[in-house]
XYZ file of C-alpha atoms in Angstrom:
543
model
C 14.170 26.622 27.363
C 16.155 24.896 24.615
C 13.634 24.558 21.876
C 14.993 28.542 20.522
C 18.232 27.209 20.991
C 17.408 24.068 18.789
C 15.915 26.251 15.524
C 19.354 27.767 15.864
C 21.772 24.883 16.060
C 20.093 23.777 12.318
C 22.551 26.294 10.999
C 25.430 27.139 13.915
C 26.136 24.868 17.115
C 24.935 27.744 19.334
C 24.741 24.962 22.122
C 28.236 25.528 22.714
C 28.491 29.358 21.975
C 28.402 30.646 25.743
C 31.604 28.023 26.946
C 33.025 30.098 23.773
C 31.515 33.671 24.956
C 33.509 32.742 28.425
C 36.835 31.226 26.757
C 37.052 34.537 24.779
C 36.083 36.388 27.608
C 39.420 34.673 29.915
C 41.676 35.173 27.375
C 40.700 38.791 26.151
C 40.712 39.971 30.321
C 43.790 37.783 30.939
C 45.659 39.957 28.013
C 44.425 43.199 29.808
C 45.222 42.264 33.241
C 48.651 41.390 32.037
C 48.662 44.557 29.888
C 47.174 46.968 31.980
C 46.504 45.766 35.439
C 43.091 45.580 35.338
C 40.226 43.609 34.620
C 41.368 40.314 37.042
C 38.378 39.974 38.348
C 36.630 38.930 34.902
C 39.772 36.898 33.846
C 39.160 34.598 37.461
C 35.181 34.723 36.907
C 35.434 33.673 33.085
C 38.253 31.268 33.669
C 35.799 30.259 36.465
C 33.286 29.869 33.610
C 35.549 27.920 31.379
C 36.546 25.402 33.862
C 32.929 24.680 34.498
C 31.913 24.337 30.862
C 34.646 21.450 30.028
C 33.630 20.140 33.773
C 29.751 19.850 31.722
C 31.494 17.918 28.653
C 33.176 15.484 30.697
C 30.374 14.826 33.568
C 28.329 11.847 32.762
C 25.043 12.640 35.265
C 23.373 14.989 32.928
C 22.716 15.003 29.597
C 21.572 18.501 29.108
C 24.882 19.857 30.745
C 26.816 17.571 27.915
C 25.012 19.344 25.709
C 24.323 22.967 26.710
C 27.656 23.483 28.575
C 27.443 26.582 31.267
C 24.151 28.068 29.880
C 22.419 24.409 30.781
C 23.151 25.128 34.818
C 20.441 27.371 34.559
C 17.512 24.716 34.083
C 18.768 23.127 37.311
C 19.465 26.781 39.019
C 15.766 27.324 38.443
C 14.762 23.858 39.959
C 16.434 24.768 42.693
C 15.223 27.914 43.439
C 11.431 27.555 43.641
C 8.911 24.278 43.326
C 6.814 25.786 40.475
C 9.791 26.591 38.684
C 10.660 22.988 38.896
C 7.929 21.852 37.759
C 7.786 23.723 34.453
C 11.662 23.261 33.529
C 11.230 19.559 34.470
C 8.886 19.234 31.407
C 10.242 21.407 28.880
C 8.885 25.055 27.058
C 5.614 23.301 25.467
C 2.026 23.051 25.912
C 1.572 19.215 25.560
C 4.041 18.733 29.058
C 1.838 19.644 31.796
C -0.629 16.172 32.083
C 2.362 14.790 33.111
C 4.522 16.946 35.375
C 3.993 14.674 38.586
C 4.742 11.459 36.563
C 7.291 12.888 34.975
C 8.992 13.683 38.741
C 8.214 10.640 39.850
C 10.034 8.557 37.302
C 12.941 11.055 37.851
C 13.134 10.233 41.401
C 12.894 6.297 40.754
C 15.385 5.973 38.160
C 17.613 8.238 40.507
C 17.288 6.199 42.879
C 15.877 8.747 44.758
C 13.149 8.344 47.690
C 9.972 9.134 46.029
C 7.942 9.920 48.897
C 6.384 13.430 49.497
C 5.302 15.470 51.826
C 1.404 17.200 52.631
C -0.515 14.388 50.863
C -2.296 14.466 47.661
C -1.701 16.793 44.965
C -4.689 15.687 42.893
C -8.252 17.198 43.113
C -10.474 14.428 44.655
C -13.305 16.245 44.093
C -12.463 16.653 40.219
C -15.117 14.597 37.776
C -12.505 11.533 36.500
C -10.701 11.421 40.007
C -9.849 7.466 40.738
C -8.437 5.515 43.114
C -7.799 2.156 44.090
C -9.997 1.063 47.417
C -7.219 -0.869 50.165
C -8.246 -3.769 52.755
C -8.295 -3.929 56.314
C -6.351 -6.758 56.459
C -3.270 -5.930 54.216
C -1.616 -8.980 52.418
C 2.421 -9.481 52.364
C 3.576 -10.484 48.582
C 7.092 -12.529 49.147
C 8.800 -10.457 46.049
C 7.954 -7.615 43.355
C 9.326 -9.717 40.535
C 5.712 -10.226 38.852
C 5.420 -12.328 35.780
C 3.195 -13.469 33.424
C 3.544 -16.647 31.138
C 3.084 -16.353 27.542
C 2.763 -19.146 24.742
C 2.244 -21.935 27.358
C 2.137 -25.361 25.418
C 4.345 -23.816 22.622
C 7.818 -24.969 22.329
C 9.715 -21.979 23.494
C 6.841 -19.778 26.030
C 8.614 -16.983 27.704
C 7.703 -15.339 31.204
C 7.623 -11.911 30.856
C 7.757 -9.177 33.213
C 4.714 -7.446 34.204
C 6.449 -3.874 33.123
C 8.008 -4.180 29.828
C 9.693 -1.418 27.265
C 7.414 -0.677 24.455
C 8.333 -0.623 20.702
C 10.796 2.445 19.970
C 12.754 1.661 16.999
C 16.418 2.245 16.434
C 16.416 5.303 13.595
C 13.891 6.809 16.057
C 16.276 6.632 19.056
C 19.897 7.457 19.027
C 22.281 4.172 19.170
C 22.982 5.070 22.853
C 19.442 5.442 24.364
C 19.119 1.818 22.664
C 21.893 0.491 24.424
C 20.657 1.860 27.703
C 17.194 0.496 27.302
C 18.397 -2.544 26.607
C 21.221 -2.976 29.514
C 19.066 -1.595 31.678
C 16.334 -4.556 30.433
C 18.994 -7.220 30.676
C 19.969 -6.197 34.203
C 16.458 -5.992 35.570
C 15.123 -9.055 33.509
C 12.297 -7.624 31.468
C 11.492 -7.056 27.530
C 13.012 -4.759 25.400
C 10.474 -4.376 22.426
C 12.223 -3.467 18.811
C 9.521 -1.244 17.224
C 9.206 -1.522 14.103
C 12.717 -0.679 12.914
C 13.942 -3.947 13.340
C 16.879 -5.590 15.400
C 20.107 -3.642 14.960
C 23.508 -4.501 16.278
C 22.941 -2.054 19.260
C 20.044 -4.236 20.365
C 21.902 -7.322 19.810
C 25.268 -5.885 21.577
C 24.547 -6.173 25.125
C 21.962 -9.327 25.081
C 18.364 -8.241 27.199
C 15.405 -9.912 26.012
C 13.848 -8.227 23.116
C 10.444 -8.327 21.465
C 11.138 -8.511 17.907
C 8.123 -6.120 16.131
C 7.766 -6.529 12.174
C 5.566 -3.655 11.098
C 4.029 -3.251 6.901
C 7.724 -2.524 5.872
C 8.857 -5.817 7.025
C 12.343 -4.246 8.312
C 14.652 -7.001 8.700
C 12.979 -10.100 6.692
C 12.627 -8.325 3.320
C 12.862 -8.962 -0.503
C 14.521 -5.782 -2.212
C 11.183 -4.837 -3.352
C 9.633 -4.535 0.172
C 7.951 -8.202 0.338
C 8.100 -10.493 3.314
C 11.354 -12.879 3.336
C 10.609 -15.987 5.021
C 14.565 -17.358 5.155
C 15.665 -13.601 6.655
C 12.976 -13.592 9.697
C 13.464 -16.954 10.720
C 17.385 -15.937 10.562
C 16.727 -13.425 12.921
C 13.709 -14.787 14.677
C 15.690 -17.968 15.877
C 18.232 -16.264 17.228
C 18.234 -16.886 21.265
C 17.421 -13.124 22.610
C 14.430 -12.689 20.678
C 11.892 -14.387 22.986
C 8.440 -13.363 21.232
C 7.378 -11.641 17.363
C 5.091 -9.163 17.550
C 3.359 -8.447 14.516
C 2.298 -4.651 14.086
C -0.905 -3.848 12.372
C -1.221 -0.211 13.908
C 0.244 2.044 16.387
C -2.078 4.219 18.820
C -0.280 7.359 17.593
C -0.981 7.467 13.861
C -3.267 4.475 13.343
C -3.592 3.771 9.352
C -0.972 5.978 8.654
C 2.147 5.024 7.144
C 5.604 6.468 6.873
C 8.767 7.614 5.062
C 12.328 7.691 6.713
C 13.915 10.209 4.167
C 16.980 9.256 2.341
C 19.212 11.368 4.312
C 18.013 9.845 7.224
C 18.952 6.886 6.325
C 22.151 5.964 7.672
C 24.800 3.008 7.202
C 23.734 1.686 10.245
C 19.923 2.259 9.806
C 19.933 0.708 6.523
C 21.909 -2.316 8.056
C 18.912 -2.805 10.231
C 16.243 -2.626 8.755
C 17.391 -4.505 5.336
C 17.282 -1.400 2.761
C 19.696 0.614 0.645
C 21.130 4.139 2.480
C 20.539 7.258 1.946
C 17.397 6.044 -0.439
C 13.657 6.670 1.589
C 12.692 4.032 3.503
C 8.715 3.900 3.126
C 6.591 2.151 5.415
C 3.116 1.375 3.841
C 0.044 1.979 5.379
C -1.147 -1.544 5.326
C 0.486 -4.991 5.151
C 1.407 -6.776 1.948
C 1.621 -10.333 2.921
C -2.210 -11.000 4.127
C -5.532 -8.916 3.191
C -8.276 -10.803 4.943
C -8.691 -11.994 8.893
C -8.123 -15.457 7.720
C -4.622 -14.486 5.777
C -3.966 -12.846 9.438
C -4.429 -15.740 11.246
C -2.087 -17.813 8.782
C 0.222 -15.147 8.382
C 0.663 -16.068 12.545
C 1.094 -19.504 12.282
C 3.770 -19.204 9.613
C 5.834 -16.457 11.680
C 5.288 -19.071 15.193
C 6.641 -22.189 12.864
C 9.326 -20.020 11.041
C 10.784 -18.497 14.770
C 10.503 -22.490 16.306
C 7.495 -22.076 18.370
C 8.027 -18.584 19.961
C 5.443 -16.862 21.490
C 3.901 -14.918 18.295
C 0.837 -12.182 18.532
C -0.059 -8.646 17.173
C -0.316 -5.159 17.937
C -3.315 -3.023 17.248
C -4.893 0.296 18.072
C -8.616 -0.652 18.231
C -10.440 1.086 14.746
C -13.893 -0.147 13.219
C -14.737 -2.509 15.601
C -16.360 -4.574 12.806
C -12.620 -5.229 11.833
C -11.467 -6.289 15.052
C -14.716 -8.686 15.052
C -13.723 -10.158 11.378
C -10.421 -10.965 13.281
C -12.012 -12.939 15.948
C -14.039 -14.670 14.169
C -11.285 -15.867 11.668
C -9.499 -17.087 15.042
C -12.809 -19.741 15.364
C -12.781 -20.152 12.070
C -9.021 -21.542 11.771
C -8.638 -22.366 14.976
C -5.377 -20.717 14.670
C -5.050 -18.201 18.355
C -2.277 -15.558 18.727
C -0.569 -16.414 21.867
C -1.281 -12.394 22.826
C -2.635 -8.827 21.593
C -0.699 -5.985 22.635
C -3.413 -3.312 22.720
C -2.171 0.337 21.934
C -4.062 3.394 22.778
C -4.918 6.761 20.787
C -2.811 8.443 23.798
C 0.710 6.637 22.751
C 3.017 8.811 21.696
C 5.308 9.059 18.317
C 8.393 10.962 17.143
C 5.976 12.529 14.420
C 2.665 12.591 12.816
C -0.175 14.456 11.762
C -1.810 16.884 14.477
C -5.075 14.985 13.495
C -4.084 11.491 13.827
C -2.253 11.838 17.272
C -5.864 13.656 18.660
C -8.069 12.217 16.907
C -7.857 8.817 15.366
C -8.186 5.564 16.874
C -9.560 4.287 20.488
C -8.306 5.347 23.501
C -6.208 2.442 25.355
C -9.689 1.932 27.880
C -11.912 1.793 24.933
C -9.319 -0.625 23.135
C -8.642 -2.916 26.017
C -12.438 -3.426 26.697
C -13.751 -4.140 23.720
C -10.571 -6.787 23.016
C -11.248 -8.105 26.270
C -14.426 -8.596 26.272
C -14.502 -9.973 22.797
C -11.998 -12.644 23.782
C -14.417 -13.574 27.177
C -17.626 -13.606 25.521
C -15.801 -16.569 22.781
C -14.260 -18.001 25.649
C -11.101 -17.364 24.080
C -9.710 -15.146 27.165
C -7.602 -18.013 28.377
C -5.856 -19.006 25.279
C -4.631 -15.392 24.469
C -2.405 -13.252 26.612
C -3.427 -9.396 26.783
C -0.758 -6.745 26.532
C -1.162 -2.727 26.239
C 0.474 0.629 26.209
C -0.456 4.136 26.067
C 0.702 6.714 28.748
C 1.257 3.892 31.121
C 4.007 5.282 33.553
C 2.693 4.677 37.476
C 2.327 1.715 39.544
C -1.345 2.493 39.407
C -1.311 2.934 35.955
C -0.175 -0.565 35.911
C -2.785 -1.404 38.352
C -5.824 0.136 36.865
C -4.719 -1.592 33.479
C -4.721 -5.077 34.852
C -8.470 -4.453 36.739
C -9.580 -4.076 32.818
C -8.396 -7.360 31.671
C -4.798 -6.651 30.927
C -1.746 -9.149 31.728
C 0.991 -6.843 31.262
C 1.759 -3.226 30.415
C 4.383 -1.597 28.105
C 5.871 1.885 28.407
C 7.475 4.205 25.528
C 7.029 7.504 27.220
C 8.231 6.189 31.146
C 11.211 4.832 30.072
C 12.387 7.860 28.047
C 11.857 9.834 30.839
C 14.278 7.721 32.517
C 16.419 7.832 30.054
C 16.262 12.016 30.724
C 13.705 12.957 27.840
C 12.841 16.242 29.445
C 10.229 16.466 26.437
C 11.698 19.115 23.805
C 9.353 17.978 21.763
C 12.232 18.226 19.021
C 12.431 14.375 18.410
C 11.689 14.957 14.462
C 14.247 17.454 14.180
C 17.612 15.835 15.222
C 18.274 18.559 17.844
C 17.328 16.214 20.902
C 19.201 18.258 23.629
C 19.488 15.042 25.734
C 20.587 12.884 22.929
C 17.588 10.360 23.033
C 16.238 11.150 19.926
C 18.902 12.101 17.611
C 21.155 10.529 15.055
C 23.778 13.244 15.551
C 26.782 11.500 16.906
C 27.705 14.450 19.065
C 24.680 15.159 20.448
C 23.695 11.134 21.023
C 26.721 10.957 23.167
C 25.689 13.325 25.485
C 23.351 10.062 26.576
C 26.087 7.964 28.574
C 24.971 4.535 28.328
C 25.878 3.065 31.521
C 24.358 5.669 33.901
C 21.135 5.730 31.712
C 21.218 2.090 31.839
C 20.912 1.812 35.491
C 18.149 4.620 35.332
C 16.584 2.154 33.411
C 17.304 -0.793 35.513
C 15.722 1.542 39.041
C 12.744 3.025 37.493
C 11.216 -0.585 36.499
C 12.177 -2.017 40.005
C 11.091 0.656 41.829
C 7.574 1.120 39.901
C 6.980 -2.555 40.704
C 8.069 -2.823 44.174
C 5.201 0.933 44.442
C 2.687 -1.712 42.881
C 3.670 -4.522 45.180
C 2.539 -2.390 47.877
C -0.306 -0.971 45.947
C -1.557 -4.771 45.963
C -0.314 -5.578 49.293
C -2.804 -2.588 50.214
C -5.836 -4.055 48.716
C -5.206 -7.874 50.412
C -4.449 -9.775 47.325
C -2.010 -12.082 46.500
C -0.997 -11.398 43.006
C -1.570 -8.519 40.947
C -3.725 -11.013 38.615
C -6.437 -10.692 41.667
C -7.045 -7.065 40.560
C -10.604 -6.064 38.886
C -12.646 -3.650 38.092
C -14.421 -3.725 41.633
C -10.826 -2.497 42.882
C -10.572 0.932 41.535
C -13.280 3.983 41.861
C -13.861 6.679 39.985
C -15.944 10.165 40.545
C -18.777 10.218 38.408
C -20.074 14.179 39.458
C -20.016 16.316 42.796
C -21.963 13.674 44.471
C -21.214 10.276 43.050
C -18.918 7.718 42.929
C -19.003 4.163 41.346
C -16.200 0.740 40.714
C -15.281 0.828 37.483
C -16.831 -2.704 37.671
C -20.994 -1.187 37.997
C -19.314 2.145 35.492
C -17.666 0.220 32.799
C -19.751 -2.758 30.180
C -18.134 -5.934 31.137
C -19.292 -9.399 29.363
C -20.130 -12.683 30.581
C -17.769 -15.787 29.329
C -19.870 -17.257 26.305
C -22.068 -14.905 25.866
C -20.779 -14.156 21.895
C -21.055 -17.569 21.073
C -24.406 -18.167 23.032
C -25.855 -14.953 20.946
C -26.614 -13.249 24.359
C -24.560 -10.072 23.760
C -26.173 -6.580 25.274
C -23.879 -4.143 24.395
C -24.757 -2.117 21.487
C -21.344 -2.505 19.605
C -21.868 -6.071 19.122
C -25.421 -6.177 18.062
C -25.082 -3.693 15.762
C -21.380 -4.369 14.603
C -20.685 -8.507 14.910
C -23.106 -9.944 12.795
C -21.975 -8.010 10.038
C -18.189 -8.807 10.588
C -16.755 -11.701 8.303
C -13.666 -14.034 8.797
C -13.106 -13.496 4.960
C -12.714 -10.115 4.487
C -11.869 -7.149 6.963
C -15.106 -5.083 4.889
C -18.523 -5.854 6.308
C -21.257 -8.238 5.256
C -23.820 -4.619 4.560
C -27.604 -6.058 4.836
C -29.258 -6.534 2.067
């Protein structure tokens, strides 16, 4: 509905031009009521108008109303009056929206604070080929609280215990200064991570104090030399400083793996630049690769020096799995130094991006399942598993989502796309234009603070505790004690018309050892790990 509306408001604010149509309107029938004695009726319906508009600009529920003044009702009119209608104004005028309309209601509900139940069962095809579902007990277990946590770094000098549901890595530059806020009160209040992205820590992170995840992508964005190299004395600066509780170092994202990136110079604001450590209004170029290591080993090191530098935080990498040879030259440089991260943060093909090529967000890189596995199972068959915590992300929004993460080896799941939701991304799809209509994505003061930070916070804050407490009981209902318990005997999926099978008999699991032992099955690592190499991320080609 407002994407027309956004090509516009390049050139003219049109958002506001109907509370103008109506202002115009009262005065112009006010004159000829006075005048003449008629018109009254339009002078009390467009002062009616009027009212409402600066009634939008002053509200602090709705973003799009803050916004779109008077011609924004009608998004919500439409909600009202029928269920389909709802469903397609809920997720914006674009193709890409509909895989997610029930999640997308869901999260509304939850970060509402609204009951999220719902009437005449499931909406999903069971019969569909793909359908899953978790299989429950007859003897239900109680779990004492839905605060789940998972310890990472244990034996280093400053571990941190983490939340099971944290906010993945959205940078500041990418989101407005309020929607960073938000994230981050709401993280603070409900005691989980805040990841950075790759834009660095800026004072809106650092105003408000939640936990944050510092992430240092190729650019190095707030521990650089002028000329774009790593600076030791400026990341331990930041990397000591008591909020930042883990470094995650960012080798790829799942939406544009091997692709990197170029803030344009007018893009670059003061408080951008301040950030991330550049000059404003000059580009601000992340390369496509790092600068500081070339080789597994140099990866490994590179680790050790960033855990030493931050005093003994937890310190690990992100990755969207690629040639699996690669990711196989990385594990073997971790036996070969004996230098562990103290986690992986796995990130799908699926995550999502404020831009990139068509090609790279279909069609490059694994798919978060794919990923996980094969990191997983990597880590088991070296006997590694225990020494290295397992994080992921890619369209992880539900409780089961959660669920079905953590039966394929995960310890903890991060969400981009849930948390904007509950910020009130309605999905515009306008994130690399400026025009955000809900002021989420946007560095345009006036449209960023249609976003008011304190209501969005607490969004926030209900959508994480409500999503665990719906995986509490999603646990309760299978009679385990922890959501740790969960495997891939839990969850089911349709296979055709007539079939079903656990993802545990469906899906290639290894054995712990088995690398190291030289027992492998699979195919990938027959074919692909004897020809990986802890020296060099190329392979070792036969001779």
């Amino acid at each position: 509905m407002f994407n027309w509306l956004n090509q516009l408001d390049r050139h003219f604010p049109v958002r506001y031009s109907v509370w103008l149509l109506c202002a115009v309107a009262m005065l112009l029938s006010a004159f000829t009521w006075v005048a003449f004695g008629t018109g009254g009726g339009l002078a009390f319906a467009s002062l009616l108008l009027t009212g409402l508009g600066l009634r939008d600009t002053r509200q602090t529920r709705h973003s799009v109303l803050r916004n779109y003044p008077v011609i924004g009702h009608l998004r919500f009119l439409l909600e009202f009056i029928r269920p389909e209608m709802r469903q397609y104004f809920i997720e914006g005028d674009n193709e890409a929206a509909p895989f997610s309309r029930q999640q997308r209601s869901l999260v509304y509900q939850r970060a509402k604070g609204e009951a999220d139940k719902r009437p005449f069962g499931t909406q999903m095809d069971v019969d569909a080929v793909g359908y899953e579902w978790i299989n429950h007990s007859m003897l239900p277990s109680h779990l004492a609280t839905h605060d789940f946590r998972v310890l990472i770094g244990a034996g280093r000098t400053q571990p941190y215990s983490a939340s099971l549901f944290n906010i993945s890595a959205m940078s500041f530059g990418a989101l407005s200064a309020n929607a960073i806020m938000a994230l981050n009160i709401g993280a603070r209040q409900g005691n989980f991570a805040h990841d950075t992205g790759e834009g660095s820590i800026s004072r809106h992170h650092r105003e408000h104090g939640g936990d944050l995840i510092w992430e240092i992508g190729s650019g190095y964005f707030g521990c650089r030399h002028p000329d774009g190299s790593f600076n030791e004395e400026r990341f331990a600066e930041n990397a000591c400083q008591p909020q930042v509780k883990m470094i995650e170092l960012k080798l790829s994202q799942g939406a544009k793996p091997g692709h990197g990136g170029v803030l344009p110079g007018p893009k670059v604001t003061p408080e951008i630049a301040e950030a991330r450590g550049v000059e404003p209004w000059v580009d601000c170029v992340s390369p496509a690769s790092h600068g500081a290591f070339n080789t597994p080993i140099g990866l490994m090191h590179f680790i050790e020096r960033l855990r030493t530098l931050s005093g003994g935080k937890p310190t690990g990498f992100k990755l969207c799995i690629g040639h699996p040879w690669e990711w196989f030259a990385i594990a073997k440089a971790m036996l070969e130094t004996a230098i562990t991260p103290d986690f992986i943060v796995v990130d799908g093909a699926e995550g999502g991006t404020g831009a990139a090529p068509v090609e790279f967000t279909d069609h490059v890189g694994a798919p978060l399942q794919e990923g996980l596995l094969l990191v997983h199972n990597t880590l088991v068959g070296l006997n590694l598993r225990d020494q290295v915590k397992l994080g992921c992300a890619g369209k992880v929004i539900t409780a089961f989502d959660i669920a079905r993460m953590l039966a394929l080896g995960a310890d903890w799941c991060n969400s981009a796309r849930g948390f904007m939701f509950a910020l009130g991304c309605i999905q515009a799809q306008s994130c690399h234009t400026g025009t955000c209509p809900t002021g989420v994505t946007t560095q345009d003061e006036q449209r960023a603070r249609a976003l008011v930070v304190p209501t969005k916070a607490d969004r926030v804050y209900h959508f994480h505790r409500s999503t665990l407490i719906a995986l509490q009981e999603l646990v309760q209902a299978a009679g385990l004690s922890t959501p740790a318990q969960l495997t891939a005997a839990h969850i089911v999926r349709r296979t055709n018309e007539h079939s079903v099978k656990l993802l545990a008999n469906l899906l290639p699991f290894v054995k712990p050892g088995e690398l190291l032992r030289g027992e492998a099955t699979q195919q990938v690592f027959r074919i692909y790990w004897p020809m990986a190499q802890a020296s060099s991320f190329q392979v070792a080609m036969p001779v």
